[in-house]
Tab-separated table of C-alpha atoms in Angstrom:
chain	number	residue	atom	x	y	z
J	1	MET	CA	-29.248	8.095	-2.569
J	2	THR	CA	-28.901	4.380	-3.411
J	3	GLN	CA	-28.549	5.182	-7.128
J	4	PHE	CA	-25.855	7.757	-6.295
J	5	ASN	CA	-23.874	5.171	-4.332
J	6	ARG	CA	-24.278	2.456	-6.988
J	7	ILE	CA	-22.961	4.755	-9.688
J	8	ASN	CA	-20.109	5.909	-7.460
J	9	ASP	CA	-19.253	2.263	-6.808
J	10	LYS	CA	-19.150	1.659	-10.571
J	11	ILE	CA	-16.898	4.701	-11.036
J	12	LEU	CA	-14.531	3.460	-8.334
J	13	GLN	CA	-14.490	-0.051	-9.801
J	14	GLU	CA	-13.623	1.239	-13.274
J	15	LEU	CA	-10.924	3.607	-11.973
J	16	ARG	CA	-9.451	0.832	-9.813
J	17	ARG	CA	-9.006	-1.219	-12.996
J	18	ASP	CA	-7.623	1.697	-15.011
J	19	GLY	CA	-6.885	5.028	-13.352
J	20	ARG	CA	-5.996	6.552	-16.723
J	21	LEU	CA	-9.430	5.890	-18.209
J	22	PRO	CA	-10.578	9.009	-20.095
J	23	ASN	CA	-13.608	10.692	-18.524
J	24	THR	CA	-15.697	10.217	-21.670
J	25	GLU	CA	-15.117	6.458	-21.626
J	26	LEU	CA	-15.668	6.270	-17.859
J	27	ALA	CA	-18.944	8.158	-18.268
J	28	ALA	CA	-20.113	5.751	-20.983
J	29	ARG	CA	-19.227	2.703	-18.846
J	30	VAL	CA	-21.185	3.962	-15.826
J	31	GLY	CA	-24.105	5.444	-17.746
J	32	LEU	CA	-23.592	9.163	-17.090
J	33	SER	CA	-22.915	12.228	-19.181
J	34	PRO	CA	-19.249	13.237	-19.180
J	35	SER	CA	-19.958	16.394	-17.154
J	36	ALA	CA	-21.954	14.501	-14.491
J	37	CYS	CA	-19.280	11.811	-14.324
J	38	LEU	CA	-16.511	14.384	-13.921
J	39	ARG	CA	-18.437	16.100	-11.092
J	40	ARG	CA	-18.776	12.770	-9.278
J	41	VAL	CA	-15.086	11.910	-9.711
J	42	GLN	CA	-14.093	15.360	-8.443
J	43	GLU	CA	-16.399	14.951	-5.437
J	44	LEU	CA	-14.899	11.511	-4.685
J	45	GLU	CA	-11.445	13.105	-4.841
J	46	ARG	CA	-12.496	16.065	-2.653
J	47	ARG	CA	-13.951	13.724	-0.013
J	48	GLY	CA	-10.726	11.695	0.054
J	49	ILE	CA	-12.380	8.525	-1.262
J	50	ILE	CA	-10.114	8.671	-4.310
J	51	MET	CA	-6.780	9.371	-2.678
J	52	GLY	CA	-4.665	9.615	-5.800
J	53	TYR	CA	-3.519	8.052	-9.035
J	54	ARG	CA	-0.208	6.325	-9.570
J	55	ALA	CA	1.736	4.164	-11.946
J	56	VAL	CA	2.259	0.565	-10.857
J	57	ILE	CA	5.886	-0.209	-11.675
J	58	SER	CA	7.201	-3.742	-11.842
J	59	PRO	CA	9.508	-4.551	-8.902
J	60	GLN	CA	11.949	-6.101	-11.381
J	61	ALA	CA	12.080	-2.823	-13.329
J	62	ARG	CA	13.046	-1.118	-10.065
J	63	GLY	CA	15.756	-3.740	-9.499
J	64	ALA	CA	13.783	-5.488	-6.771
J	65	GLY	CA	13.625	-9.181	-7.620
J	66	PHE	CA	13.326	-10.227	-3.957
J	67	THR	CA	10.201	-9.598	-1.871
J	68	ALA	CA	9.613	-10.589	1.722
J	69	TYR	CA	7.039	-9.897	4.388
J	70	VAL	CA	8.605	-9.341	7.773
J	71	THR	CA	6.786	-9.392	11.090
J	72	VAL	CA	8.411	-7.323	13.810
J	73	GLY	CA	7.743	-7.456	17.527
J	74	LEU	CA	9.061	-4.669	19.723
J	75	SER	CA	10.504	-5.156	23.199
J	76	ARG	CA	9.188	-1.737	24.257
J	77	HIS	CA	5.530	-0.967	23.728
J	78	SER	CA	5.763	2.792	24.186
J	79	THR	CA	4.652	5.456	21.751
J	80	GLU	CA	8.293	6.568	21.567
J	81	ALA	CA	9.458	3.104	20.442
J	82	GLN	CA	6.681	2.785	17.872
J	83	LYS	CA	7.276	6.247	16.407
J	84	ALA	CA	11.032	5.577	16.233
J	85	PHE	CA	10.436	2.282	14.421
J	86	GLU	CA	8.001	3.936	12.013
J	87	ARG	CA	10.566	6.662	11.235
J	88	LEU	CA	13.132	3.933	10.520
J	89	CYS	CA	10.736	2.259	8.084
J	90	ILE	CA	9.811	5.522	6.364
J	91	ALA	CA	13.509	6.312	5.841
J	92	ALA	CA	14.349	2.826	4.467
J	93	PRO	CA	13.717	2.633	0.689
J	94	ALA	CA	13.558	-1.187	0.853
J	95	VAL	CA	10.482	-1.000	3.096
J	96	ARG	CA	7.647	-0.591	0.623
J	97	GLU	CA	4.876	-0.981	3.215
J	98	CYS	CA	4.766	-0.723	6.996
J	99	HIS	CA	1.592	-1.690	8.846
J	100	ASN	CA	0.969	-1.451	12.598
J	101	ILE	CA	-1.064	-4.601	13.289
J	102	THR	CA	-2.753	-6.441	16.127
J	103	GLY	CA	-1.706	-9.829	17.425
J	104	THR	CA	1.548	-11.177	18.783
J	105	VAL	CA	3.716	-8.629	16.918
J	106	GLU	CA	3.408	-4.900	16.265
J	107	TYR	CA	4.391	-4.518	12.612
J	108	LEU	CA	4.102	-6.177	9.218
J	109	LEU	CA	6.534	-4.933	6.556
J	110	ARG	CA	6.743	-5.582	2.837
J	111	VAL	CA	10.398	-5.372	1.862
J	112	GLU	CA	11.697	-5.341	-1.716
J	113	LEU	CA	15.378	-5.630	-2.610
J	114	VAL	CA	17.507	-6.904	-5.447
J	115	ASP	CA	18.216	-10.355	-3.956
J	116	LEU	CA	18.615	-12.447	-0.807
J	117	ALA	CA	22.119	-11.109	-0.133
J	118	ALA	CA	20.793	-7.533	-0.143
J	119	TYR	CA	18.002	-8.605	2.203
J	120	LYS	CA	20.541	-10.204	4.554
J	121	GLN	CA	22.435	-6.915	4.703
J	122	PHE	CA	19.195	-4.929	5.254
J	123	HIS	CA	18.155	-7.390	7.973
J	124	ALA	CA	21.463	-6.965	9.808
J	125	ASP	CA	22.282	-3.315	9.181
J	126	VAL	CA	18.850	-1.662	9.283
J	127	LEU	CA	16.477	-3.814	11.302
J	128	GLY	CA	19.204	-5.444	13.344
J	129	ASN	CA	20.477	-2.093	14.588
J	130	PHE	CA	17.117	-0.909	15.915
J	131	PRO	CA	17.402	-1.206	19.714
J	132	TRP	CA	13.852	-2.273	20.569
J	133	ILE	CA	13.221	-5.173	18.182
J	134	ALA	CA	12.436	-8.312	20.142
J	135	THR	CA	11.403	-10.630	17.294
J	136	MET	CA	11.578	-10.716	13.503
J	137	THR	CA	10.144	-13.349	11.219
J	138	THR	CA	10.755	-13.234	7.475
J	139	HIS	CA	8.366	-14.752	4.935
J	140	VAL	CA	9.942	-14.852	1.471
J	141	VAL	CA	7.527	-14.390	-1.432
J	142	MET	CA	7.991	-17.151	-4.002
J	143	ASP	CA	5.148	-16.050	-6.327
J	144	SER	CA	2.165	-13.699	-6.333
J	145	PRO	CA	-0.702	-15.220	-8.325
J	146	LYS	CA	-2.949	-12.324	-7.214
J	147	ASP	CA	-1.776	-8.832	-6.273
J	148	GLU	CA	-4.224	-5.923	-6.488
J	149	ARG	CA	-2.038	-3.296	-4.848
J	150	ALA	CA	-1.840	-0.122	-6.880
């Protein structure tokens, strides 16, 4: 079982680096036959360990030169308020990530827009109009020397 897990870990590591890696090359890198490697990848997909494959597109290519992390604290701590806020985030294209977190606030958002002026408008018109926001703190990203999001 340990060997199975070690090889699966190698498969996941290689696919994390390059999700478009051909199966024959992946098999060679992890020391399996192509058919055995493909069976393992399919099993990892079936079990939901590999959740999908996607292209990582530059924010600038999408017209998003401004990135900020925003913490949001709600004034109401009900399921209704949380679900309403989550629906707002899902519907807002500028919100690239929405995480329900522990601590002094309920949510951490990653927001990407064209520039600071667009963020100001988003801040006022989208977040500012949500009735149960008690606090918002914006952290503007100046640089990202390491970013492993896919």
